Coordinates of C-alpha atoms in Angstrom, one line a residue:
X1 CA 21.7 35.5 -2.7
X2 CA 25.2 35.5 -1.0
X3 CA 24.4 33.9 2.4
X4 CA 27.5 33.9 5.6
X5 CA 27.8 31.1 7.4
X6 CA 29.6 31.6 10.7
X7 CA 30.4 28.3 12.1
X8 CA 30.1 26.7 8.2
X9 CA 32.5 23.9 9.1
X10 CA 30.8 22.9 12.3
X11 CA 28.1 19.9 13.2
X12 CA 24.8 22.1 12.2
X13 CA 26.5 24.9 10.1
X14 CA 27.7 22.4 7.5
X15 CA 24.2 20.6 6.8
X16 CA 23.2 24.3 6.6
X17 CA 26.0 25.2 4.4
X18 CA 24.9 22.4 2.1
X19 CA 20.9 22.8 1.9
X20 CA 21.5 26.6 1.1
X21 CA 23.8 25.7 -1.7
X22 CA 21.5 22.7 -3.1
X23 CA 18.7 25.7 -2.4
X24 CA 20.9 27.9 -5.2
X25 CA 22.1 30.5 -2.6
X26 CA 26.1 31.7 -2.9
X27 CA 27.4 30.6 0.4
X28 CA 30.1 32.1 2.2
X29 CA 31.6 30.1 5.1
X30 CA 33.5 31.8 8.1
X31 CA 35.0 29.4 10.8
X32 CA 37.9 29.2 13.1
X33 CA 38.5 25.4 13.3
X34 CA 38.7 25.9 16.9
X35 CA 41.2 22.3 18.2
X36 CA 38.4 21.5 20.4
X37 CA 36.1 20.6 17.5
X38 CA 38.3 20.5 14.8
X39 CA 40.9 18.0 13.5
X40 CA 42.0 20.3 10.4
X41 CA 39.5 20.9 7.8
X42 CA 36.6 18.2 7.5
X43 CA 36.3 16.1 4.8
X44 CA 32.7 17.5 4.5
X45 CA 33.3 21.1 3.3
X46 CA 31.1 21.6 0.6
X47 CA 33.1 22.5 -2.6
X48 CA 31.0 25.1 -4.2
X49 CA 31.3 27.0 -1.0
X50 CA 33.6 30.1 -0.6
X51 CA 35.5 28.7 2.7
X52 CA 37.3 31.2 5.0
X53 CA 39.5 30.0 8.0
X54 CA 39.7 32.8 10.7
X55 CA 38.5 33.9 13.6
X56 CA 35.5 36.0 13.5
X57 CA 36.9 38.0 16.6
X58 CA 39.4 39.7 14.8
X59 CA 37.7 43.1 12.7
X60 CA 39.3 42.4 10.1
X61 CA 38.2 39.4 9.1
X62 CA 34.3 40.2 10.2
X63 CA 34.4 43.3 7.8
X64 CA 35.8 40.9 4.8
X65 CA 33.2 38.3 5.8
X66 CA 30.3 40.5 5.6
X67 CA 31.4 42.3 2.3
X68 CA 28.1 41.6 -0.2
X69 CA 26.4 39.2 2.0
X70 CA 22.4 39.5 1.8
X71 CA 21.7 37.2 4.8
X72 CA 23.9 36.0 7.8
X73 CA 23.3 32.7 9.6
X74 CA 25.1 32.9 12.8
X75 CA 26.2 29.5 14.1
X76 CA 29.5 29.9 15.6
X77 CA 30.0 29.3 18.7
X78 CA 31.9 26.7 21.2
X79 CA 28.9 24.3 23.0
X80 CA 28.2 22.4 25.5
X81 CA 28.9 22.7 29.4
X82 CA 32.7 22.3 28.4
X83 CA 35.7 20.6 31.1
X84 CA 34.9 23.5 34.3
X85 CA 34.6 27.0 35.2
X86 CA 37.9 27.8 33.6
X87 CA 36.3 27.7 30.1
X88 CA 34.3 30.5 31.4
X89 CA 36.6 33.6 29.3
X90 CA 36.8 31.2 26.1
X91 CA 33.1 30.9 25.8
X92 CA 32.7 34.5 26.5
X93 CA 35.2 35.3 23.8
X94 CA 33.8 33.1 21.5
X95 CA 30.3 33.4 21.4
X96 CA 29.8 37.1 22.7
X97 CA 32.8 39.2 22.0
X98 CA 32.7 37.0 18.1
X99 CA 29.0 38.2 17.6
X100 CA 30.1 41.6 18.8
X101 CA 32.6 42.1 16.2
X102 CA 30.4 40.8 13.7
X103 CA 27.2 43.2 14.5
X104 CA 29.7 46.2 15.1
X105 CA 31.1 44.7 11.2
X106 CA 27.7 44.6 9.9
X107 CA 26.8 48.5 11.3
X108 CA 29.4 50.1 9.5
X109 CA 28.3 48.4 6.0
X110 CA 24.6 49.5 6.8
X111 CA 23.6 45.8 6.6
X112 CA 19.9 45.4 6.1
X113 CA 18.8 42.0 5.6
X114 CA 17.9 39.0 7.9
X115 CA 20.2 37.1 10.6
X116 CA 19.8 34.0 11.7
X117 CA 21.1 33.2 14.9
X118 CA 21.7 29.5 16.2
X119 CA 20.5 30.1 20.1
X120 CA 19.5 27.0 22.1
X121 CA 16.8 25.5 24.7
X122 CA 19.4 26.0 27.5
X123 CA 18.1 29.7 27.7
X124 CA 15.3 28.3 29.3
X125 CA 17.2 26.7 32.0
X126 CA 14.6 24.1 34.0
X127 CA 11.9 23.5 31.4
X128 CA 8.3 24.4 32.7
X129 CA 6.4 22.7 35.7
X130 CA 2.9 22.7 36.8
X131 CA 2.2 21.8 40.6
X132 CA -1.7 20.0 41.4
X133 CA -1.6 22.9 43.8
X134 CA -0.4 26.3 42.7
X135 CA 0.0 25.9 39.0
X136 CA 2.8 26.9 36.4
X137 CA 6.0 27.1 39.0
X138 CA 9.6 27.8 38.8
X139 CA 11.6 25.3 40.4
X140 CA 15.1 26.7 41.9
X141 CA 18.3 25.0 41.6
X142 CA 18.1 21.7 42.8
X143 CA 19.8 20.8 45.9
X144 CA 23.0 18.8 46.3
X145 CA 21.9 16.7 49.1
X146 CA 19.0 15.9 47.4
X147 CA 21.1 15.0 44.1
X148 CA 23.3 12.7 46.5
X149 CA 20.4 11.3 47.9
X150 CA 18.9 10.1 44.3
X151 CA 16.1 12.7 44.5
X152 CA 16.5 14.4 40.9
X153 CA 13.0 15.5 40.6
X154 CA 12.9 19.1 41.4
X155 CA 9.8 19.9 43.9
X156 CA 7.1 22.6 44.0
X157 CA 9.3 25.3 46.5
X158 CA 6.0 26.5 48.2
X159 CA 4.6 22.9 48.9
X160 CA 7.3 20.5 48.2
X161 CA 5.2 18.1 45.9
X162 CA 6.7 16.6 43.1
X163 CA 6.0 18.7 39.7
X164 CA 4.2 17.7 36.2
X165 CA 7.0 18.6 33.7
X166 CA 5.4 20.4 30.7
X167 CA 6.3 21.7 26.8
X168 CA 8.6 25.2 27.3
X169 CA 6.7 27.5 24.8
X170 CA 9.0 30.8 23.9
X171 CA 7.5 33.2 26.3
X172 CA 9.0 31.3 29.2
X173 CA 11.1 32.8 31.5
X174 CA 14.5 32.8 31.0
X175 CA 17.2 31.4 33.7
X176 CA 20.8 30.2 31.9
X177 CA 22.2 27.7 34.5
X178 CA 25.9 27.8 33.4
X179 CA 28.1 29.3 31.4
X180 CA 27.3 28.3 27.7
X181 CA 23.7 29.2 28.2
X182 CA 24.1 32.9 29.6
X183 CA 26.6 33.3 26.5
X184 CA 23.8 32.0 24.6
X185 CA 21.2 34.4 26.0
X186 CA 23.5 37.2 25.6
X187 CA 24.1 36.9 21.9
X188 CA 20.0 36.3 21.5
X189 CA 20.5 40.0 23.4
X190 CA 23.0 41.4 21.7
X191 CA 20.9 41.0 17.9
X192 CA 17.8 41.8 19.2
X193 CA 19.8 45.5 20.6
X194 CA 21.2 45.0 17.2
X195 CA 17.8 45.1 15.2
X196 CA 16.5 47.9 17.2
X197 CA 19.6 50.4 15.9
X198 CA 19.7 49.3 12.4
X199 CA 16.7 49.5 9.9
X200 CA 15.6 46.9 7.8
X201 CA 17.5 44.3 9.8
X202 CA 15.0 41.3 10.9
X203 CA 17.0 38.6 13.5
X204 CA 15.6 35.2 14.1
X205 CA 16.6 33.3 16.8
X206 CA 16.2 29.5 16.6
X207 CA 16.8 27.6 20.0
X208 CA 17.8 24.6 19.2
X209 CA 17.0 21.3 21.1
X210 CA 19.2 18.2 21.7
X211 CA 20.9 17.9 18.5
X212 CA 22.0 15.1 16.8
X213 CA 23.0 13.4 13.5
X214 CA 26.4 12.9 11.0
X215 CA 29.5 15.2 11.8
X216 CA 28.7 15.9 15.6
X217 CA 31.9 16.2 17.6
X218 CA 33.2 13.1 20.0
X219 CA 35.9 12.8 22.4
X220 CA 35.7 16.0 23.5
X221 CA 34.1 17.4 26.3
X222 CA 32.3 20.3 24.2
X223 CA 30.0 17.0 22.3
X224 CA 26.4 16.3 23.0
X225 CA 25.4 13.0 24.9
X226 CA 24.1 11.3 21.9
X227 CA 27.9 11.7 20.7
X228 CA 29.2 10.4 24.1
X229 CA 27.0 7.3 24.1
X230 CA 28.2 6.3 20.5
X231 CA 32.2 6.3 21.8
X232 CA 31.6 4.6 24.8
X233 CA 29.7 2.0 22.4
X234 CA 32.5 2.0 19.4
X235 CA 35.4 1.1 22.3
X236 CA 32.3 -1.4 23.6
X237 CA 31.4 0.1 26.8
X238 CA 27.8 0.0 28.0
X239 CA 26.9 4.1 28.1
X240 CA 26.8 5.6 31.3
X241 CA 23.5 7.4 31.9
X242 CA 23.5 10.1 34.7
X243 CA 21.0 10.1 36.9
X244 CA 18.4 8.1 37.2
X245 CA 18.3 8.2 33.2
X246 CA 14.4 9.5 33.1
X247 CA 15.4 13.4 32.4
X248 CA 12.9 14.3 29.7
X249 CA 14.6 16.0 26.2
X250 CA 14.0 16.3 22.5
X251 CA 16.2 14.7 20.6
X252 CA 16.5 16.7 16.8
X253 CA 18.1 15.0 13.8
X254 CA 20.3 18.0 12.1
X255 CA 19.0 17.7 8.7
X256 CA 15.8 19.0 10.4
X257 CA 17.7 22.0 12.4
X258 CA 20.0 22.8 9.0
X259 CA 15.9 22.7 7.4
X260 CA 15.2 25.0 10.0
X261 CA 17.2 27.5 9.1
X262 CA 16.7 27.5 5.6
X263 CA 13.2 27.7 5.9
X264 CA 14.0 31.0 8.5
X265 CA 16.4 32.8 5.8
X266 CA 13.9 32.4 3.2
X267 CA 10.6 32.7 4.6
X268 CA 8.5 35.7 2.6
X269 CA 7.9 37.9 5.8
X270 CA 10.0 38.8 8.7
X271 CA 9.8 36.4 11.3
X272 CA 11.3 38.4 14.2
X273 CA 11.9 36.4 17.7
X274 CA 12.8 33.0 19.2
X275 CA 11.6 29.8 18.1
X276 CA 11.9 26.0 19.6
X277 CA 13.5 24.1 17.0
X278 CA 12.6 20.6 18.0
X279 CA 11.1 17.2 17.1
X280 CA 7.8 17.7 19.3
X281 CA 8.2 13.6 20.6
X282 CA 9.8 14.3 24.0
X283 CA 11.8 11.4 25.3
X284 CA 13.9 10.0 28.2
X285 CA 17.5 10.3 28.0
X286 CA 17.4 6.8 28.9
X287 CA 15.6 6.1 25.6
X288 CA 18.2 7.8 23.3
X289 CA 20.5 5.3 24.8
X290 CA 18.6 2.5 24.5
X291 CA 17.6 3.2 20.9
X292 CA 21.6 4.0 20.0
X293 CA 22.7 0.8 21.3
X294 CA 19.7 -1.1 19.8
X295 CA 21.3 0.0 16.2
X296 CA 24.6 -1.3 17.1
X297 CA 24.8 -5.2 17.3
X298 CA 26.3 -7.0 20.1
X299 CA 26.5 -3.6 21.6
X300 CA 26.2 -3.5 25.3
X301 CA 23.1 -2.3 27.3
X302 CA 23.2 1.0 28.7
X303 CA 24.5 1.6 32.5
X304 CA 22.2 4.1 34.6
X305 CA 24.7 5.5 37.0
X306 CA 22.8 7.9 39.4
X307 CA 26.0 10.7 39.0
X308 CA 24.8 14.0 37.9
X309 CA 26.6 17.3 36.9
X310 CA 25.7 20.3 38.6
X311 CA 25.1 22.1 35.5
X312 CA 22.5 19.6 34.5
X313 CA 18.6 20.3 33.9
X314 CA 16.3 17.8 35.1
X315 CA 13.6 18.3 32.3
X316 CA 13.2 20.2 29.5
X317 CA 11.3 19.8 25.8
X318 CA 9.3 22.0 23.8
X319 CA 6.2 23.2 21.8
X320 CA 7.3 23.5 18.2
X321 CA 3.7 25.0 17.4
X322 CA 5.7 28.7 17.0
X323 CA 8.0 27.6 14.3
X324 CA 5.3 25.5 12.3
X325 CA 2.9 28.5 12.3
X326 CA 5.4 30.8 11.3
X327 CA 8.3 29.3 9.3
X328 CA 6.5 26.1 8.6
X329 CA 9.4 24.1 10.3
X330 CA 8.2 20.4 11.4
X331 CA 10.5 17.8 11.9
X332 CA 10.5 14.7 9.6
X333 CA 13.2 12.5 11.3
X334 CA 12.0 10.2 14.7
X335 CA 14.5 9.1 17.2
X336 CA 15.1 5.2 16.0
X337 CA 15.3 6.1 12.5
X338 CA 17.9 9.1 13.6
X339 CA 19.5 7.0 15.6
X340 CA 19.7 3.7 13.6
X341 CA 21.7 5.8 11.2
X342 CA 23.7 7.8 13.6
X343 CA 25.0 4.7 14.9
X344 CA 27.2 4.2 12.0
X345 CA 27.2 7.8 10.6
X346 CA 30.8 10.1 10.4
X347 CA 31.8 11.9 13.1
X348 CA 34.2 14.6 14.0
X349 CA 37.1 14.4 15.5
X350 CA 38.9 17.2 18.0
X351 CA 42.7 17.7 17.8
X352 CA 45.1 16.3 19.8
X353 CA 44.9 17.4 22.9
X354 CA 42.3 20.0 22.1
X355 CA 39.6 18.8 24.7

């Protein structure tokens, strides 16, 4: 089958790119080799894959990238909270007018076959609490004085006690806390709208956790903190952990996400929905940073800084249980092995001056 790849150059789309072709699937890759992830090409572009360079928000080049596709994986999109506000129109442009253009692209072919789209745990915005006293609760935004002041733990809002973080299944509410995350909820929106107006069209969304692996983007601030801490490490600087450096994640290897998605194009029945693509071992952000630098030698030991970003969660990990029932996803990769080889793995580069 003749799969597209949106985003086929990028950190995840690539490892995608190459399990589907190593699978026997015809790949076709779309990707605009945006500056702010991109140095030129990568070295990494799988040669038995038909490589398009063009932006997926012009009509023209969506229609020619659907043409006799079977199966789209959608996984472009710019990431990451980005420099400020002002990225606020790029990501917009990017993630929901490109997937706009591609649906409208697909419609007018009468596409009929499965999408996968590459959605995220930032949907979820806060993971899930439990208060001793009145249960599963929703903590609001946390306050600035109370970030100032060191207190990072968000409380219970009726009782002010401090709240029992706990696995995010699907069915939690969602609450995007900045930009990239409401763009990410909107394209989860935009293909389920999608799969309601066109027959025979099943979507998948996988939300991905905190990714990591070979080929994630540095210098540049659209990369993920595992890809800040190994700079700061290369130039030997200790990493600078926000907070207090106990904020609770699950760190993913991207062979397992790229696995993910293979698994979710090719599974015998429709598996309509979102799923938590994650490891299931959640662990401190201070943890990550430890076990990075413990790979490096001589590297220093990790600074915890108490600085936050407003745009930051506190806690949030998942309950994979969804996607091993129904795709038969589990994760094989554990943080110090995925991190003992991401220590000295390639990464991408950004242009010159495209951060």
């Amino acid at each position: 089958m003749r799969i597209l790849v949106t985003g086929g150059a990028g950190f995840v789309g690539s490892h995608i790119a190459d399990q589907l072709l190593e699978a026997g699937h015809e790949v076709r890759i779309v990707d605009a080799l945006l500056p702010t992830a991109h140095d030129g090409g990568p070295p990494w572009l799988p040669a038995g894959a038909e490589v398009v360079t063009a932006d997926l928000r012009d009509p023209e080049v969506a229609a020619a990238a659907v043409a006799g596709v079977g199966a789209v994986c959608h996984q472009a999109s710019m990431v990451g909270l980005g420099a400020d506000i002002m990225d606020i129109a790029d990501y917009v442009a990017h993630n929901d007018l490109a997937t706009a253009v591609l649906l409208r692209a697909l419609a007018r072919r009468s596409f009929a076959g499965r999408i996968v789209l590459a959605s995220s745990m930032v949907v979820y915005g806060e993971g899930r609490y439990a208060c001793p006293e009145h249960g599963l609760v929703a903590p609001g935004p946390r306050a600035t004085a109370d970030l100032d002041a060191g207190r990072f733990e968000p409380p219970c809002h009726r009782c002010g006690r401090p709240l029992v973080p706990q696995a995010v299944p699907e069915d939690a509410p969602a609450d995007p806390r900045n930009v990239y995350a409401a763009t990410k909820l909107h394209q989860e929106h935009l293909l389920a709208a999608f799969a309601r107006e066109q027959d025979g069209v099943d979507v998948t969304a996988l939300r991905y956790h905190n990714v990591y692996g070979p080929r994630m983007p540095r210098d540049t601030p659209y990369a993920g903190v595992a890809s800040i801490f190994r700079s700061a490490l290369e130039r030997g600087e200790a990493p600078s952990v926000f907070e207090d450096g106990a904020q609770i994640r699950d760190f993913v290897h991207v062979g397992d996400v790229a696995r993910a998605n293979v698994l979710a194009l090719g599974c015998e029945e429709p598996a309509p929905g979102a799923y938590n693509i994650a490891s299931g071992v959640p662990r401190t952000v201070g943890d990550m940073a430890r076990a990075l630098a413990a790979a490096l030698p001589g590297a220093p030991e990790p600074v915890v800084t108490g600085a936050y970003r407003r745009g930051d969660v506190r806690h949030v990990f998942a309950s994979p249980q969804r996607a091993a029932e129904v795709l038969g996803f589990r994760a094989r990769v554990g943080l110090e092995e995925g991190m003992a080889e991401f220590a000295h793995a390639p990464l991408r580069l950004p242009a010159v001056g495209g951060g």
